[in-house]
Amino acid sequence: MKYILSLFFISLFFSPAWAQNDTLVINHPRRVTVISSDSLQRVIVNGKQGDDDFVYQNTIRLVDANYESNTSISRDHWELIPSVKLGKKKSDEGNSKIPRTYNVLTAHFGVGFTCPTHVDNRIDFSTFKSWEIFATVVQWDHYMDPRSRNCLSLGLGIDWKNYRMTDDMLFTKDHDGNVTVERFPLEFEPKFSRIKVFSLTATLRYEHDFGGGFAIGFGPVVNFNTYASIKTRYKFLGDKVKHMEKNIRQRPVTIDWMLNMRLASVPFYVKYSNDDVLKDGGVRFRSLSFGLYL
């Protein structure tokens, strides 16, 4: 009986590109593994046309001339960001045909809004006019199980954060080089005043995929804040004016705690830092941001 089932499943996976309601067609699988015992039949399909990371598993338990079937299919995921495989998948010692772990190089991109917390009471930030753009230029993903449910990631990237006010207050530097806030002169027509911080980033994150388009990850992002500036725009006597100030004494290193989540395969992120953006002596606020993470 078990040999007949083996031949049936192998012929099913290599069948032409047609399907009925009770038929699953996997075109061009990379590897098909059939494991048989007296009471167990297990079929594993690795890879399919256009997706080398696809995994299909079907287990049939033979019980007194009847059988119980359990099927799982690996998650679908957004393919907007390219990935590069590293080396070969490692296998369990007991069965060299079943993949256990593997590594991938990926790149990622995020865009969102900043909503600072612990804010100096003189400041009123405009959340949906303040933004964050960041990119993980290279990320090493280590998948720790055959179904790619658990992943440990290390990444290097860049980040821009923008904190903007659009009322009648402006950022400026005092005589000690610290950032403070002042009110626009009455003859000025304010547009905005903002602080921008540019960072080099290093990320460590663990992610678990629950299946069904739902996954969650968490970890620190270390920001090496190499540049920061103030930009203020306003009108004076009908003329547009832009004023820039640099060397605003940002903290050189801060840590964001990043939570990323996939809901119905749509990826979101939230970042929060316990560190003030600027050094002591300047205006005080901490960074909170949220948006899409691809």
CSV table of C-alpha atoms in Angstrom, one decimal:
chain,number,residue,atom,x,y,z
A,1,MET,CA,0.0,0.0,0.0
A,2,LYS,CA,2.7,2.5,0.9
A,3,TYR,CA,4.5,2.0,-2.4
A,4,ILE,CA,1.3,2.7,-4.3
A,5,LEU,CA,0.9,6.0,-2.3
A,6,SER,CA,4.4,7.0,-3.1
A,7,LEU,CA,4.0,6.6,-6.8
A,8,PHE,CA,0.7,8.4,-6.6
A,9,PHE,CA,2.2,11.5,-4.9
A,10,ILE,CA,5.2,11.7,-7.2
A,11,SER,CA,3.0,11.5,-10.3
A,12,LEU,CA,0.8,14.3,-8.8
A,13,PHE,CA,3.6,16.7,-8.2
A,14,PHE,CA,5.0,16.3,-11.7
A,15,SER,CA,1.7,16.5,-13.4
A,16,PRO,CA,0.9,19.2,-16.1
A,17,ALA,CA,-0.4,22.6,-15.3
A,18,TRP,CA,-4.0,21.8,-14.8
A,19,ALA,CA,-6.0,21.3,-11.5
A,20,GLN,CA,-9.3,20.2,-10.1
A,21,ASN,CA,-10.9,21.2,-6.8
A,22,ASP,CA,-9.0,18.4,-5.0
A,23,THR,CA,-5.7,18.7,-6.9
A,24,LEU,CA,-2.6,20.7,-6.0
A,25,VAL,CA,-0.2,21.3,-8.9
A,26,ILE,CA,3.4,22.3,-8.2
A,27,ASN,CA,5.2,23.1,-11.4
A,28,HIS,CA,9.0,22.5,-11.6
A,29,PRO,CA,9.7,21.4,-8.0
A,30,ARG,CA,13.4,21.5,-7.1
A,31,ARG,CA,13.2,18.4,-4.9
A,32,VAL,CA,10.6,15.8,-3.9
A,33,THR,CA,11.2,13.7,-0.8
A,34,VAL,CA,9.0,10.7,0.1
A,35,ILE,CA,9.5,9.1,3.6
A,36,SER,CA,7.6,5.9,4.3
A,37,SER,CA,7.2,3.6,7.3
A,38,ASP,CA,4.7,1.0,8.4
A,39,SER,CA,2.2,3.6,9.6
A,40,LEU,CA,3.4,6.9,8.1
A,41,GLN,CA,3.7,8.4,4.7
A,42,ARG,CA,5.4,11.8,4.4
A,43,VAL,CA,5.9,13.9,1.3
A,44,ILE,CA,8.0,17.0,1.2
A,45,VAL,CA,8.3,19.3,-1.9
A,46,ASN,CA,11.0,21.9,-1.9
A,47,GLY,CA,10.8,24.8,-4.4
A,48,LYS,CA,8.4,25.5,-7.3
A,49,GLN,CA,8.5,27.6,-10.4
A,50,GLY,CA,9.4,31.2,-9.5
A,51,ASP,CA,9.9,30.4,-5.7
A,52,ASP,CA,12.9,28.3,-4.6
A,53,ASP,CA,11.9,28.8,-0.9
A,54,PHE,CA,8.5,27.2,-1.3
A,55,VAL,CA,7.9,24.2,1.0
A,56,TYR,CA,4.9,21.8,0.8
A,57,GLN,CA,4.5,19.0,3.3
A,58,ASN,CA,1.8,16.3,3.5
A,59,THR,CA,1.7,13.6,6.1
A,60,ILE,CA,-0.6,10.6,6.0
A,61,ARG,CA,-1.0,8.3,9.1
A,62,LEU,CA,-2.3,4.8,8.3
A,63,VAL,CA,-4.8,3.7,11.0
A,64,ASP,CA,-6.6,0.3,10.6
A,65,ALA,CA,-7.1,0.6,6.9
A,66,ASN,CA,-8.0,4.3,7.2
A,67,TYR,CA,-5.8,7.3,7.1
A,68,GLU,CA,-5.4,10.8,8.7
A,69,SER,CA,-4.0,13.5,6.5
A,70,ASN,CA,-2.1,16.7,7.6
A,71,THR,CA,-0.9,19.3,5.0
A,72,SER,CA,1.1,22.5,5.3
A,73,ILE,CA,2.3,25.0,2.7
A,74,SER,CA,5.0,27.6,3.4
A,75,ARG,CA,4.1,31.2,3.6
A,76,ASP,CA,3.7,33.5,0.6
A,77,HIS,CA,5.7,36.7,0.9
A,78,TRP,CA,6.2,40.0,-0.9
A,79,GLU,CA,8.8,39.7,-3.6
A,80,LEU,CA,9.5,43.5,-3.9
A,81,ILE,CA,13.0,43.1,-2.4
A,82,PRO,CA,15.6,40.9,-4.0
A,83,SER,CA,17.3,38.1,-2.1
A,84,VAL,CA,20.5,36.1,-2.6
A,85,LYS,CA,21.0,32.6,-1.2
A,86,LEU,CA,24.3,31.9,0.7
A,87,GLY,CA,25.7,28.4,0.4
A,88,LYS,CA,23.7,25.2,0.7
A,89,LYS,CA,20.9,24.4,3.1
A,90,LYS,CA,22.2,22.3,6.0
A,91,SER,CA,20.4,19.1,6.8
A,92,ASP,CA,19.5,17.0,9.8
A,93,GLU,CA,22.1,14.4,10.5
A,94,GLY,CA,19.5,11.6,10.4
A,95,ASN,CA,18.2,12.4,6.9
A,96,SER,CA,20.4,14.4,4.5
A,97,LYS,CA,17.5,15.1,2.2
A,98,ILE,CA,15.5,17.2,4.7
A,99,PRO,CA,16.6,20.9,4.9
A,100,ARG,CA,17.2,22.2,8.5
A,101,THR,CA,18.7,25.7,8.2
A,102,TYR,CA,19.8,28.0,5.4
A,103,ASN,CA,21.0,31.6,4.9
A,104,VAL,CA,19.9,34.4,2.6
A,105,LEU,CA,21.2,37.9,1.8
A,106,THR,CA,18.3,40.4,1.5
A,107,ALA,CA,17.7,44.2,1.3
A,108,HIS,CA,14.8,46.1,2.9
A,109,PHE,CA,13.2,49.6,2.8
A,110,GLY,CA,11.0,51.4,5.2
A,111,VAL,CA,9.0,54.7,5.1
A,112,GLY,CA,6.9,56.2,7.8
A,113,PHE,CA,6.1,59.1,10.2
A,114,THR,CA,7.8,60.3,13.4
A,115,CYS,CA,5.8,61.0,16.5
A,116,PRO,CA,8.2,62.1,19.3
A,117,THR,CA,7.5,61.3,22.9
A,118,HIS,CA,8.7,63.0,26.2
A,119,VAL,CA,8.6,66.2,24.3
A,120,ASP,CA,9.7,69.6,25.7
A,121,ASN,CA,6.4,71.5,26.6
A,122,ARG,CA,7.3,74.3,24.3
A,123,ILE,CA,7.3,72.1,21.2
A,124,ASP,CA,4.3,70.9,19.1
A,125,PHE,CA,5.5,68.5,16.5
A,126,SER,CA,3.4,67.8,13.3
A,127,THR,CA,3.4,64.0,13.1
A,128,PHE,CA,2.1,63.5,9.6
A,129,LYS,CA,4.4,66.2,8.3
A,130,SER,CA,7.4,64.6,10.0
A,131,TRP,CA,8.8,61.5,8.3
A,132,GLU,CA,11.4,58.7,8.5
A,133,ILE,CA,13.0,56.9,5.5
A,134,PHE,CA,15.5,54.1,6.0
A,135,ALA,CA,17.1,51.3,4.1
A,136,THR,CA,18.7,48.1,5.2
A,137,VAL,CA,21.3,47.9,2.5
A,138,VAL,CA,22.4,44.4,3.3
A,139,GLN,CA,20.8,41.9,5.7
A,140,TRP,CA,21.9,38.4,6.5
A,141,ASP,CA,18.9,36.2,7.3
A,142,HIS,CA,19.5,32.8,9.0
A,143,TYR,CA,16.4,30.5,8.8
A,144,MET,CA,16.5,28.0,11.7
A,145,ASP,CA,13.9,25.4,10.7
A,146,PRO,CA,12.7,23.6,7.5
A,147,ARG,CA,9.5,25.6,7.2
A,148,SER,CA,11.3,29.0,7.5
A,149,ARG,CA,9.2,29.9,10.5
A,150,ASN,CA,12.1,31.3,12.7
A,151,CYS,CA,14.6,33.7,11.4
A,152,LEU,CA,17.5,35.6,13.0
A,153,SER,CA,18.7,38.7,11.0
A,154,LEU,CA,21.7,41.0,11.1
A,155,GLY,CA,21.6,44.1,8.9
A,156,LEU,CA,23.5,47.3,8.0
A,157,GLY,CA,21.8,50.4,6.6
A,158,ILE,CA,21.1,54.1,6.7
A,159,ASP,CA,18.3,56.2,8.2
A,160,TRP,CA,16.9,59.7,7.9
A,161,LYS,CA,14.5,61.1,10.6
A,162,ASN,CA,12.8,64.4,10.3
A,163,TYR,CA,11.0,66.2,13.2
A,164,ARG,CA,9.0,69.2,12.1
A,165,MET,CA,7.0,72.0,13.6
A,166,THR,CA,4.5,74.0,11.5
A,167,ASP,CA,3.2,76.5,14.1
A,168,ASP,CA,4.7,79.9,15.1
A,169,MET,CA,7.8,78.4,16.9
A,170,LEU,CA,11.2,77.7,15.3
A,171,PHE,CA,14.3,75.7,16.3
A,172,THR,CA,17.6,77.7,16.7
A,173,LYS,CA,21.0,77.4,18.4
A,174,ASP,CA,21.9,79.4,21.4
A,175,HIS,CA,25.3,80.9,22.2
A,176,ASP,CA,26.4,77.6,23.7
A,177,GLY,CA,25.5,75.6,20.6
A,178,ASN,CA,22.5,74.0,22.2
A,179,VAL,CA,19.2,73.7,20.3
A,180,THR,CA,16.3,75.8,21.7
A,181,VAL,CA,13.0,77.1,20.5
A,182,GLU,CA,11.9,80.7,19.9
A,183,ARG,CA,8.8,82.3,18.5
A,184,PHE,CA,8.9,83.6,15.0
A,185,PRO,CA,9.0,87.5,14.8
A,186,LEU,CA,5.7,89.0,14.0
A,187,GLU,CA,6.8,90.2,10.6
A,188,PHE,CA,7.7,86.6,9.5
A,189,GLU,CA,5.2,84.3,7.9
A,190,PRO,CA,6.2,80.8,9.2
A,191,LYS,CA,6.2,77.7,7.0
A,192,PHE,CA,8.0,75.1,9.1
A,193,SER,CA,11.1,74.5,11.3
A,194,ARG,CA,12.6,71.0,11.5
A,195,ILE,CA,15.4,68.9,12.9
A,196,LYS,CA,16.8,66.2,10.7
A,197,VAL,CA,19.1,63.4,11.8
A,198,PHE,CA,21.1,61.1,9.5
A,199,SER,CA,22.4,57.7,10.8
A,200,LEU,CA,24.3,54.7,9.9
A,201,THR,CA,22.5,51.7,11.4
A,202,ALA,CA,23.2,48.1,12.6
A,203,THR,CA,20.2,45.8,13.2
A,204,LEU,CA,19.7,42.6,15.1
A,205,ARG,CA,16.2,41.0,15.0
A,206,TYR,CA,14.4,37.7,15.5
A,207,GLU,CA,11.2,37.0,13.5
A,208,HIS,CA,8.7,34.3,13.8
A,209,ASP,CA,6.2,33.5,11.0
A,210,PHE,CA,2.9,32.1,12.3
A,211,GLY,CA,1.6,31.3,8.8
A,212,GLY,CA,-1.6,32.7,7.2
A,213,GLY,CA,0.1,36.0,6.3
A,214,PHE,CA,0.9,36.8,10.0
A,215,ALA,CA,4.5,37.3,11.3
A,216,ILE,CA,6.1,39.3,14.0
A,217,GLY,CA,9.7,40.3,14.7
A,218,PHE,CA,11.6,42.3,17.4
A,219,GLY,CA,15.1,43.6,18.0
A,220,PRO,CA,17.4,46.6,18.5
A,221,VAL,CA,18.6,49.1,15.8
A,222,VAL,CA,21.8,50.8,16.8
A,223,ASN,CA,22.0,54.3,15.2
A,224,PHE,CA,25.4,56.0,14.7
A,225,ASN,CA,24.1,59.5,14.2
A,226,THR,CA,26.7,61.1,12.0
A,227,TYR,CA,24.9,64.3,10.9
A,228,ALA,CA,22.1,66.5,12.1
A,229,SER,CA,20.8,70.0,11.1
A,230,ILE,CA,18.1,72.6,11.6
A,231,LYS,CA,16.2,74.0,8.6
A,232,THR,CA,13.6,76.8,8.9
A,233,ARG,CA,11.5,78.2,6.1
A,234,TYR,CA,9.4,81.4,6.2
A,235,LYS,CA,8.4,84.4,4.2
A,236,PHE,CA,9.6,87.9,5.0
A,237,LEU,CA,8.1,90.8,3.1
A,238,GLY,CA,6.8,88.4,0.5
A,239,ASP,CA,10.2,86.7,-0.1
A,240,LYS,CA,10.9,83.1,0.7
A,241,VAL,CA,13.7,82.5,3.1
A,242,LYS,CA,15.5,79.3,4.1
A,243,HIS,CA,17.8,79.3,7.2
A,244,MET,CA,20.1,76.3,7.9
A,245,GLU,CA,22.2,75.5,11.1
A,246,LYS,CA,24.5,72.5,11.5
A,247,ASN,CA,26.5,70.9,14.4
A,248,ILE,CA,23.4,70.9,16.7
A,249,ARG,CA,24.9,68.4,19.2
A,250,GLN,CA,22.8,65.3,18.5
A,251,ARG,CA,23.6,62.2,20.5
A,252,PRO,CA,26.3,60.2,18.6
A,253,VAL,CA,24.7,56.8,19.4
A,254,THR,CA,21.1,55.9,20.1
A,255,ILE,CA,19.2,52.6,20.1
A,256,ASP,CA,15.7,52.1,18.6
A,257,TRP,CA,13.7,49.1,19.6
A,258,MET,CA,12.0,47.9,16.5
A,259,LEU,CA,8.8,45.8,16.3
A,260,ASN,CA,7.9,44.6,12.7
A,261,MET,CA,4.7,42.8,11.9
A,262,ARG,CA,3.0,41.3,8.9
A,263,LEU,CA,-0.8,41.3,8.9
A,264,ALA,CA,-2.5,39.7,5.9
A,265,SER,CA,1.0,39.9,4.3
A,266,VAL,CA,1.1,43.7,4.7
A,267,PRO,CA,4.3,44.7,6.5
A,268,PHE,CA,4.3,47.3,9.3
A,269,TYR,CA,6.9,48.6,11.7
A,270,VAL,CA,7.2,50.6,15.0
A,271,LYS,CA,10.4,52.0,16.4
A,272,TYR,CA,10.9,53.6,19.8
A,273,SER,CA,14.0,54.9,21.5
A,274,ASN,CA,14.7,55.4,25.2
A,275,ASP,CA,17.4,58.0,24.3
A,276,ASP,CA,16.9,61.7,23.8
A,277,VAL,CA,17.6,62.8,20.2
A,278,LEU,CA,19.8,65.7,21.4
A,279,LYS,CA,22.4,66.0,24.1
A,280,ASP,CA,21.7,67.5,27.5
A,281,GLY,CA,21.3,71.3,27.3
A,282,GLY,CA,19.1,71.2,24.2
A,283,VAL,CA,15.4,70.7,23.8
A,284,ARG,CA,14.3,67.3,24.9
A,285,PHE,CA,12.4,64.6,23.0
A,286,ARG,CA,12.6,60.9,22.1
A,287,SER,CA,12.0,59.2,18.8
A,288,LEU,CA,8.9,57.2,18.0
A,289,SER,CA,8.2,56.3,14.4
A,290,PHE,CA,5.8,53.9,12.5
A,291,GLY,CA,5.1,53.0,8.9
A,292,LEU,CA,5.6,50.4,6.2
A,293,TYR,CA,8.6,48.0,6.1
A,294,LEU,CA,9.2,46.1,2.9
